[in-house]
Amino acid sequence: MKKLFFALLCVLLTAGFAAAVDVDLKGMYEARGSYINNSDGLGTDDDSGSWDYFYFDHELDLTARLLVTDKTRVIVNFEIRDENWLAGNTDGSAENRDTGMDDNIEFKRVFSSHTFDAYGTALDLGLMTGGAWMTGFADNANGRYRVKVTQPTEFGPVIGIYEKNAELGATSGVKDGEKDDYNAYYLAMVTKLGSFNIYPLLGYLDNSAAVLDQGSDGENGLLFDFGVSATFGDIGFEAEAQIQDWDSDVTDDYTLWGAYGNVWWNIGAGKIGLLGAYGNWDEDAEKGFGFGEDFTPTMFITDWTGFGGTVDPGDVRAEYKSVALIQLYGSLALSEELSIYANGAYFSSTTDEDPDGSDNFWKDADGYEIDAGLDWKLTDQVTYSILAAFGEISLDGDGKDENGGDPDSFARV
């Protein structure tokens, strides 16, 4: 089926001009090799957990904008073989027919957009990016089915969104499938106040799918996100804060909140900056505020593994959760082709005791990470990069007991 979709897209792209459709095709190909030492940052030599290995991965990411008119377009984003390089036969041989490796094409976004002449209203329909706002803080940008309306005003665009996160549909024995769906509603705008760019967003999340019983409300939440940014000469900053208040039939009611700030100074060909972030921990519900998988100030923690939040370290996504973080960073362009950069971060868990009084795995845990790298621009289209990341996690309480001591240092190159 994926081959058929790809073939149809290729036909559409090649026949676009004959059908009076302009096609804007852009994309990126990346190939990467990584050496990993102490894969989750928690291993020790005593339990043979501090293991290391080397691997390659690559991806081709393409976005086609089918411009029917200057007011109407269809956007298609897809990836081809976004994966690790695997050994063996991967072309649909008898040994691998069930893996689908020869059909490794994923259409991640497909939606239409039309702008109405009368009021400049833009209507977007389909599978588009959601779970992201302003900076990467607290973002988990993924495909979401949405109806999105953007209305330009003299104060800036006002955005209304209806989002479908879970759809029960028509199911045998279920009288009203809507009672067990997960729908979200957002109202947001982007405006300016003097030199400050302002980004407020308000959301209501009706997650009835959290309890499939046709009766309870599951989880209902109010979300408020507020961001601001500004530039004053060579100095710039951005900040974002988010609060989530949840009524839950799954756990105790809980409130999660987090804040992020980043200030930098451009000094000639260089840049130096300081950022900080904080996420709370709700002890009763055993939930922590996550910085999101798109917030990657460090390249081992978050870009490879996670830190904090849950009792079981195996549940950690590649993000910081219930953490206080501070980082100093800088970069310098040595020439038009060569630039270098480095950062140092310290992070500590804000996790507290569990409801039964026992220590959470991450309680009082902290750590540090140092990253350094360079970018070599071969041409306007080709860049070679190298990065080294090194750090260590220190545990206390139940975490140290389970691991038999503090973990060894971790590294990635």
CSV table of C-alpha atoms in Angstrom, one decimal:
chain,number,residue,atom,x,y,z
A,1,MET,CA,0.0,0.0,0.0
A,2,LYS,CA,2.8,2.4,0.8
A,3,LYS,CA,4.4,1.7,-2.6
A,4,LEU,CA,1.1,2.6,-4.2
A,5,PHE,CA,0.9,5.9,-2.3
A,6,PHE,CA,4.4,6.7,-3.3
A,7,ALA,CA,3.8,5.8,-6.9
A,8,LEU,CA,0.7,8.0,-7.0
A,9,LEU,CA,2.7,10.9,-5.4
A,10,CYS,CA,5.4,10.5,-8.0
A,11,VAL,CA,2.8,10.6,-10.8
A,12,LEU,CA,1.3,13.7,-9.3
A,13,LEU,CA,4.6,15.5,-9.0
A,14,THR,CA,5.7,14.7,-12.5
A,15,ALA,CA,2.3,15.6,-14.0
A,16,GLY,CA,1.8,18.6,-11.8
A,17,PHE,CA,2.5,21.3,-14.3
A,18,ALA,CA,0.2,19.7,-16.9
A,19,ALA,CA,-2.6,19.8,-14.3
A,20,ALA,CA,-1.8,23.5,-13.6
A,21,VAL,CA,-0.4,22.6,-10.1
A,22,ASP,CA,2.9,24.0,-9.1
A,23,VAL,CA,5.0,21.7,-6.9
A,24,ASP,CA,7.5,23.0,-4.3
A,25,LEU,CA,9.6,20.1,-3.1
A,26,LYS,CA,12.1,20.5,-0.3
A,27,GLY,CA,13.9,18.1,1.9
A,28,MET,CA,16.9,16.8,3.8
A,29,TYR,CA,19.1,13.7,3.8
A,30,GLU,CA,21.2,12.9,6.8
A,31,ALA,CA,23.6,10.0,7.5
A,32,ARG,CA,25.2,9.7,10.9
A,33,GLY,CA,27.5,7.4,12.9
A,34,SER,CA,27.4,7.3,16.7
A,35,TYR,CA,29.5,5.8,19.4
A,36,ILE,CA,27.5,5.2,22.6
A,37,ASN,CA,29.0,4.4,26.0
A,38,ASN,CA,26.7,3.5,29.0
A,39,SER,CA,23.5,3.7,26.9
A,40,ASP,CA,20.9,4.9,29.5
A,41,GLY,CA,23.5,6.7,31.6
A,42,LEU,CA,22.6,4.4,34.6
A,43,GLY,CA,24.8,1.4,34.0
A,44,THR,CA,27.7,0.3,36.2
A,45,ASP,CA,30.6,-2.1,35.6
A,46,ASP,CA,29.4,-4.2,38.6
A,47,ASP,CA,26.2,-5.2,36.8
A,48,SER,CA,27.6,-5.2,33.3
A,49,GLY,CA,25.2,-2.4,32.5
A,50,SER,CA,27.8,0.1,31.3
A,51,TRP,CA,27.9,-1.3,27.8
A,52,ASP,CA,29.0,0.5,24.7
A,53,TYR,CA,28.6,0.1,20.9
A,54,PHE,CA,28.7,1.9,17.5
A,55,TYR,CA,26.0,2.2,14.9
A,56,PHE,CA,24.9,4.1,11.9
A,57,ASP,CA,21.5,5.7,11.1
A,58,HIS,CA,20.0,7.8,8.3
A,59,GLU,CA,16.9,9.4,7.0
A,60,LEU,CA,15.4,11.2,4.0
A,61,ASP,CA,12.7,13.7,4.9
A,62,LEU,CA,10.8,15.4,2.1
A,63,THR,CA,7.9,18.0,2.0
A,64,ALA,CA,5.9,18.6,-1.2
A,65,ARG,CA,3.7,21.7,-1.3
A,66,LEU,CA,1.1,21.2,-4.1
A,67,LEU,CA,0.2,24.8,-5.0
A,68,VAL,CA,-3.2,24.6,-6.8
A,69,THR,CA,-3.6,28.4,-6.6
A,70,ASP,CA,-2.1,31.2,-4.5
A,71,LYS,CA,-5.0,30.5,-2.0
A,72,THR,CA,-5.2,26.7,-2.1
A,73,ARG,CA,-2.5,24.1,-1.4
A,74,VAL,CA,-2.0,20.6,-0.2
A,75,ILE,CA,1.0,19.8,2.0
A,76,VAL,CA,2.5,16.3,2.1
A,77,ASN,CA,5.5,15.4,4.3
A,78,PHE,CA,7.1,11.9,4.3
A,79,GLU,CA,10.1,10.0,5.4
A,80,ILE,CA,12.0,7.2,3.7
A,81,ARG,CA,14.0,4.7,5.7
A,82,ASP,CA,14.3,6.8,8.9
A,83,GLU,CA,16.1,4.0,10.7
A,84,ASN,CA,19.3,2.4,12.0
A,85,TRP,CA,21.5,0.6,9.4
A,86,LEU,CA,20.6,-3.1,10.0
A,87,ALA,CA,22.6,-6.2,8.9
A,88,GLY,CA,21.1,-8.8,6.6
A,89,ASN,CA,18.6,-8.8,3.8
A,90,THR,CA,16.2,-5.9,3.8
A,91,ASP,CA,14.8,-6.0,0.3
A,92,GLY,CA,11.8,-8.2,1.0
A,93,SER,CA,13.6,-11.5,0.8
A,94,ALA,CA,11.9,-14.6,2.3
A,95,GLU,CA,13.7,-14.1,5.6
A,96,ASN,CA,12.4,-10.5,5.9
A,97,ARG,CA,9.0,-10.4,4.2
A,98,ASP,CA,7.2,-9.8,7.5
A,99,THR,CA,9.4,-6.9,8.5
A,100,GLY,CA,8.0,-4.5,5.8
A,101,MET,CA,11.6,-3.2,5.2
A,102,ASP,CA,11.0,-2.8,1.5
A,103,ASP,CA,8.0,-0.6,2.2
A,104,ASN,CA,9.8,1.7,4.6
A,105,ILE,CA,7.9,5.0,3.7
A,106,GLU,CA,5.9,6.9,6.2
A,107,PHE,CA,3.6,9.8,5.3
A,108,LYS,CA,3.8,11.9,8.4
A,109,ARG,CA,1.7,15.0,7.4
A,110,VAL,CA,-1.1,15.3,4.8
A,111,PHE,CA,-3.4,18.3,4.9
A,112,SER,CA,-5.0,21.0,2.8
A,113,SER,CA,-4.9,24.7,3.3
A,114,HIS,CA,-7.2,27.3,1.8
A,115,THR,CA,-7.3,31.1,2.4
A,116,PHE,CA,-10.7,32.8,1.9
A,117,ASP,CA,-10.5,36.1,0.0
A,118,ALA,CA,-13.2,38.0,2.0
A,119,TYR,CA,-11.6,38.1,5.4
A,120,GLY,CA,-8.2,36.4,4.9
A,121,THR,CA,-9.3,33.5,7.0
A,122,ALA,CA,-7.1,30.3,6.5
A,123,LEU,CA,-8.7,26.9,6.9
A,124,ASP,CA,-6.4,23.9,7.4
A,125,LEU,CA,-7.8,20.3,7.4
A,126,GLY,CA,-6.0,17.0,7.9
A,127,LEU,CA,-3.0,15.5,9.6
A,128,MET,CA,-0.7,18.3,10.6
A,129,THR,CA,1.9,19.0,13.4
A,130,GLY,CA,0.5,19.4,16.9
A,131,GLY,CA,1.8,19.3,20.4
A,132,ALA,CA,4.2,22.2,19.8
A,133,TRP,CA,4.0,26.0,20.7
A,134,MET,CA,6.6,28.8,20.5
A,135,THR,CA,9.9,27.3,21.7
A,136,GLY,CA,10.7,23.6,21.9
A,137,PHE,CA,10.0,23.6,25.7
A,138,ALA,CA,7.3,21.1,26.7
A,139,ASP,CA,6.9,20.1,23.1
A,140,ASN,CA,6.2,16.7,21.7
A,141,ALA,CA,5.5,17.6,18.0
A,142,ASN,CA,3.7,14.8,16.3
A,143,GLY,CA,1.1,14.3,13.7
A,144,ARG,CA,-2.4,15.3,14.9
A,145,TYR,CA,-5.7,15.2,13.0
A,146,ARG,CA,-7.0,18.8,13.2
A,147,VAL,CA,-9.4,21.4,11.9
A,148,LYS,CA,-7.4,24.7,12.2
A,149,VAL,CA,-8.7,28.2,11.6
A,150,THR,CA,-6.3,31.2,11.5
A,151,GLN,CA,-7.8,34.7,11.4
A,152,PRO,CA,-5.5,37.7,10.8
A,153,THR,CA,-6.4,40.7,12.9
A,154,GLU,CA,-4.8,44.1,13.5
A,155,PHE,CA,-3.3,42.7,16.7
A,156,GLY,CA,-1.9,39.5,15.1
A,157,PRO,CA,-3.2,36.1,14.0
A,158,VAL,CA,-5.9,34.4,16.2
A,159,ILE,CA,-5.9,30.6,15.9
A,160,GLY,CA,-8.6,28.1,16.8
A,161,ILE,CA,-8.0,24.4,16.7
A,162,TYR,CA,-10.2,21.3,17.1
A,163,GLU,CA,-8.0,18.2,17.5
A,164,LYS,CA,-8.8,14.5,17.5
A,165,ASN,CA,-6.3,12.5,19.6
A,166,ALA,CA,-8.3,9.3,20.1
A,167,GLU,CA,-11.3,8.1,18.0
A,168,LEU,CA,-13.4,5.2,19.2
A,169,GLY,CA,-15.6,5.3,16.1
A,170,ALA,CA,-18.5,2.9,15.6
A,171,THR,CA,-17.9,-0.1,17.9
A,172,SER,CA,-20.2,-3.0,18.4
A,173,GLY,CA,-22.1,-2.8,21.7
A,174,VAL,CA,-21.2,0.9,22.2
A,175,LYS,CA,-24.2,3.2,22.2
A,176,ASP,CA,-22.3,6.5,22.1
A,177,GLY,CA,-18.7,6.3,20.9
A,178,GLU,CA,-18.1,10.0,21.5
A,179,LYS,CA,-18.2,9.3,25.3
A,180,ASP,CA,-14.8,7.5,24.9
A,181,ASP,CA,-13.0,9.7,22.4
A,182,TYR,CA,-10.2,12.1,23.2
A,183,ASN,CA,-10.8,15.6,21.8
A,184,ALA,CA,-8.8,18.8,22.4
A,185,TYR,CA,-9.7,22.4,21.8
A,186,TYR,CA,-7.2,25.3,21.6
A,187,LEU,CA,-7.4,29.1,21.2
A,188,ALA,CA,-4.2,30.9,20.7
A,189,MET,CA,-2.7,34.1,19.2
A,190,VAL,CA,0.6,35.7,18.3
A,191,THR,CA,0.8,39.4,19.0
A,192,LYS,CA,3.3,42.1,19.7
A,193,LEU,CA,3.6,44.6,22.6
A,194,GLY,CA,6.3,47.1,22.0
A,195,SER,CA,9.5,45.2,21.5
A,196,PHE,CA,8.0,42.0,22.9
A,197,ASN,CA,6.5,39.1,20.9
A,198,ILE,CA,3.7,37.5,22.9
A,199,TYR,CA,2.4,33.9,22.5
A,200,PRO,CA,-0.6,33.0,24.7
A,201,LEU,CA,-2.4,29.6,24.2
A,202,LEU,CA,-5.4,28.2,26.1
A,203,GLY,CA,-6.5,24.6,25.7
A,204,TYR,CA,-9.2,22.2,27.0
A,205,LEU,CA,-8.5,18.5,26.8
A,206,ASP,CA,-11.3,16.0,27.1
A,207,ASN,CA,-9.6,12.6,27.3
A,208,SER,CA,-12.5,10.3,27.8
A,209,ALA,CA,-10.4,7.6,26.2
A,210,ALA,CA,-8.4,7.3,29.4
A,211,VAL,CA,-11.3,5.2,30.8
A,212,LEU,CA,-13.2,3.2,28.2
A,213,ASP,CA,-16.4,2.6,30.2
A,214,GLN,CA,-19.0,4.9,28.6
A,215,GLY,CA,-19.5,6.6,31.9
A,216,SER,CA,-16.6,8.4,33.6
A,217,ASP,CA,-14.9,11.4,32.2
A,218,GLY,CA,-11.5,9.8,32.1
A,219,GLU,CA,-9.2,12.8,32.3
A,220,ASN,CA,-10.2,16.4,31.6
A,221,GLY,CA,-7.5,19.1,31.6
A,222,LEU,CA,-7.1,22.8,31.2
A,223,LEU,CA,-3.8,23.9,29.7
A,224,PHE,CA,-2.4,27.4,29.6
A,225,ASP,CA,0.9,28.2,27.8
A,226,PHE,CA,2.5,31.7,27.7
A,227,GLY,CA,5.6,32.7,25.8
A,228,VAL,CA,7.5,35.9,25.2
A,229,SER,CA,10.6,36.8,23.2
A,230,ALA,CA,12.5,40.0,22.4
A,231,THR,CA,15.7,41.3,21.0
A,232,PHE,CA,17.6,44.4,22.1
A,233,GLY,CA,20.6,45.0,19.9
A,234,ASP,CA,23.0,42.2,20.5
A,235,ILE,CA,21.0,40.8,23.4
A,236,GLY,CA,18.0,38.5,23.0
A,237,PHE,CA,15.9,36.3,25.2
A,238,GLU,CA,12.9,34.0,25.1
A,239,ALA,CA,10.8,32.5,27.9
A,240,GLU,CA,7.9,30.1,28.1
A,241,ALA,CA,5.7,28.8,31.0
A,242,GLN,CA,3.0,26.1,30.9
A,243,ILE,CA,0.5,24.9,33.5
A,244,GLN,CA,-1.8,21.9,33.3
A,245,ASP,CA,-4.7,21.3,35.7
A,246,TRP,CA,-6.2,17.8,35.4
A,247,ASP,CA,-9.4,16.2,36.9
A,248,SER,CA,-8.7,12.5,36.6
A,249,ASP,CA,-10.6,9.2,37.2
A,250,VAL,CA,-7.4,7.3,36.6
A,251,THR,CA,-5.2,8.8,39.4
A,252,ASP,CA,-5.6,11.6,42.0
A,253,ASP,CA,-6.3,15.0,40.5
A,254,TYR,CA,-3.0,16.7,39.7
A,255,THR,CA,-1.4,19.9,38.5
A,256,LEU,CA,1.8,20.1,36.5
A,257,TRP,CA,3.7,23.2,35.6
A,258,GLY,CA,7.0,24.2,34.2
A,259,ALA,CA,9.0,27.3,33.1
A,260,TYR,CA,11.9,28.0,30.8
A,261,GLY,CA,14.1,31.0,30.1
A,262,ASN,CA,17.0,31.6,27.8
A,263,VAL,CA,19.1,34.8,27.3
A,264,TRP,CA,22.0,35.3,24.9
A,265,TRP,CA,24.6,37.9,23.8
A,266,ASN,CA,25.9,38.1,20.3
A,267,ILE,CA,29.5,39.1,20.4
A,268,GLY,CA,30.9,39.7,16.9
A,269,ALA,CA,31.2,36.2,15.3
A,270,GLY,CA,30.4,34.5,18.7
A,271,LYS,CA,27.5,34.0,20.9
A,272,ILE,CA,27.2,33.2,24.6
A,273,GLY,CA,24.0,32.3,26.5
A,274,LEU,CA,22.5,31.0,29.7
A,275,LEU,CA,19.3,29.0,29.9
A,276,GLY,CA,17.3,27.5,32.7
A,277,ALA,CA,14.2,25.3,33.1
A,278,TYR,CA,12.1,23.8,35.9
A,279,GLY,CA,9.4,21.2,36.0
A,280,ASN,CA,7.4,20.2,39.1
A,281,TRP,CA,6.5,16.8,40.6
A,282,ASP,CA,3.0,15.9,41.8
A,283,GLU,CA,3.6,13.4,44.6
A,284,ASP,CA,0.0,12.2,45.0
A,285,ALA,CA,-0.5,11.3,41.3
A,286,GLU,CA,3.2,10.3,40.8
A,287,LYS,CA,3.5,12.5,37.7
A,288,GLY,CA,6.1,15.0,36.7
A,289,PHE,CA,6.1,17.9,34.3
A,290,GLY,CA,8.1,16.9,31.1
A,291,PHE,CA,10.2,19.2,29.1
A,292,GLY,CA,9.2,17.3,26.0
A,293,GLU,CA,11.2,15.3,23.4
A,294,ASP,CA,11.7,18.4,21.3
A,295,PHE,CA,13.6,20.2,24.0
A,296,THR,CA,17.2,19.1,23.5
A,297,PRO,CA,19.7,21.4,25.1
A,298,THR,CA,22.0,18.4,25.7
A,299,MET,CA,22.9,15.7,23.2
A,300,PHE,CA,23.0,12.6,25.4
A,301,ILE,CA,20.3,13.3,27.9
A,302,THR,CA,17.1,14.0,25.8
A,303,ASP,CA,18.6,13.4,22.3
A,304,TRP,CA,19.4,9.8,23.4
A,305,THR,CA,17.9,9.0,26.7
A,306,GLY,CA,15.9,10.6,29.5
A,307,PHE,CA,16.3,11.7,33.1
A,308,GLY,CA,13.8,11.9,36.0
A,309,GLY,CA,10.1,11.6,36.5
A,310,THR,CA,9.0,8.0,36.9
A,311,VAL,CA,9.6,5.3,39.5
A,312,ASP,CA,10.8,2.8,36.9
A,313,PRO,CA,13.8,4.2,34.9
A,314,GLY,CA,12.7,2.0,32.0
A,315,ASP,CA,9.7,4.2,31.5
A,316,VAL,CA,11.7,7.3,30.9
A,317,ARG,CA,11.2,8.8,27.5
A,318,ALA,CA,14.0,10.8,25.9
A,319,GLU,CA,13.2,14.0,27.9
A,320,TYR,CA,13.8,15.7,31.2
A,321,LYS,CA,10.9,15.2,33.5
A,322,SER,CA,10.4,16.9,36.9
A,323,VAL,CA,13.9,18.4,36.7
A,324,ALA,CA,15.7,21.7,37.5
A,325,LEU,CA,18.2,22.5,34.7
A,326,ILE,CA,20.8,25.3,34.1
A,327,GLN,CA,23.1,25.5,31.2
A,328,LEU,CA,25.9,27.8,29.9
A,329,TYR,CA,26.5,27.6,26.2
A,330,GLY,CA,28.5,29.4,23.5
A,331,SER,CA,29.5,29.2,19.8
A,332,LEU,CA,32.0,30.9,17.5
A,333,ALA,CA,32.3,31.1,13.7
A,334,LEU,CA,36.0,30.7,12.9
A,335,SER,CA,35.3,31.3,9.2
A,336,GLU,CA,32.4,31.2,6.7
A,337,GLU,CA,32.9,27.4,6.6
A,338,LEU,CA,33.9,26.4,10.1
A,339,SER,CA,32.1,27.0,13.4
A,340,ILE,CA,32.5,25.5,16.9
A,341,TYR,CA,30.2,25.3,19.9
A,342,ALA,CA,30.2,24.0,23.5
A,343,ASN,CA,27.9,23.9,26.5
A,344,GLY,CA,27.9,22.7,30.1
A,345,ALA,CA,24.7,21.7,32.0
A,346,TYR,CA,23.8,20.8,35.5
A,347,PHE,CA,20.5,19.1,36.2
A,348,SER,CA,18.7,17.8,39.4
A,349,SER,CA,15.5,15.9,40.0
A,350,THR,CA,12.6,17.6,41.7
A,351,THR,CA,10.9,14.3,42.4
A,352,ASP,CA,9.8,13.7,45.9
A,353,GLU,CA,8.8,10.6,48.0
A,354,ASP,CA,6.1,8.3,46.7
A,355,PRO,CA,2.7,8.3,48.4
A,356,ASP,CA,3.6,5.3,50.6
A,357,GLY,CA,6.6,7.3,52.0
A,358,SER,CA,9.3,5.3,50.1
A,359,ASP,CA,11.9,7.1,48.0
A,360,ASN,CA,11.2,7.5,44.3
A,361,PHE,CA,14.0,6.1,42.1
A,362,TRP,CA,14.9,9.7,41.0
A,363,LYS,CA,14.6,11.4,44.3
A,364,ASP,CA,17.7,13.6,45.0
A,365,ALA,CA,19.3,12.4,41.7
A,366,ASP,CA,21.4,14.9,39.8
A,367,GLY,CA,24.0,15.0,37.0
A,368,TYR,CA,26.0,17.0,34.5
A,369,GLU,CA,26.7,17.0,30.8
A,370,ILE,CA,29.4,18.7,28.7
A,371,ASP,CA,29.0,18.9,24.9
A,372,ALA,CA,31.4,20.2,22.3
A,373,GLY,CA,31.4,20.1,18.5
A,374,LEU,CA,32.0,21.7,15.2
A,375,ASP,CA,30.2,22.2,11.9
A,376,TRP,CA,32.1,22.3,8.6
A,377,LYS,CA,30.1,23.7,5.7
A,378,LEU,CA,31.4,22.0,2.6
A,379,THR,CA,28.9,23.8,0.3
A,380,ASP,CA,25.6,25.7,0.7
A,381,GLN,CA,23.9,22.3,0.6
A,382,VAL,CA,26.3,20.0,2.5
A,383,THR,CA,27.5,20.2,6.1
A,384,TYR,CA,29.7,17.8,8.1
A,385,SER,CA,29.4,17.8,11.8
A,386,ILE,CA,31.1,16.2,14.7
A,387,LEU,CA,30.0,16.2,18.4
A,388,ALA,CA,31.2,14.8,21.7
A,389,ALA,CA,29.1,14.5,24.8
A,390,PHE,CA,30.3,13.4,28.2
A,391,GLY,CA,28.6,13.4,31.7
A,392,GLU,CA,27.6,11.5,34.7
A,393,ILE,CA,24.4,10.8,36.8
A,394,SER,CA,24.4,10.6,40.6
A,395,LEU,CA,21.7,8.7,42.4
A,396,ASP,CA,20.4,8.6,45.9
A,397,GLY,CA,17.8,6.6,47.9
A,398,ASP,CA,16.1,3.8,46.0
A,399,GLY,CA,17.9,4.5,42.8
A,400,LYS,CA,21.3,4.0,44.4
A,401,ASP,CA,20.1,0.8,46.1
A,402,GLU,CA,18.8,-0.7,42.9
A,403,ASN,CA,21.9,0.1,41.0
A,404,GLY,CA,24.4,-0.9,43.7
A,405,GLY,CA,26.0,2.6,43.7
A,406,ASP,CA,26.2,5.6,41.4
A,407,PRO,CA,26.3,4.9,37.7
A,408,ASP,CA,29.4,5.2,35.6
A,409,SER,CA,30.0,8.2,33.3
A,410,PHE,CA,28.3,8.2,29.9
A,411,ALA,CA,29.6,9.4,26.5
A,412,ARG,CA,28.4,9.8,22.9
A,413,VAL,CA,30.5,10.8,19.9
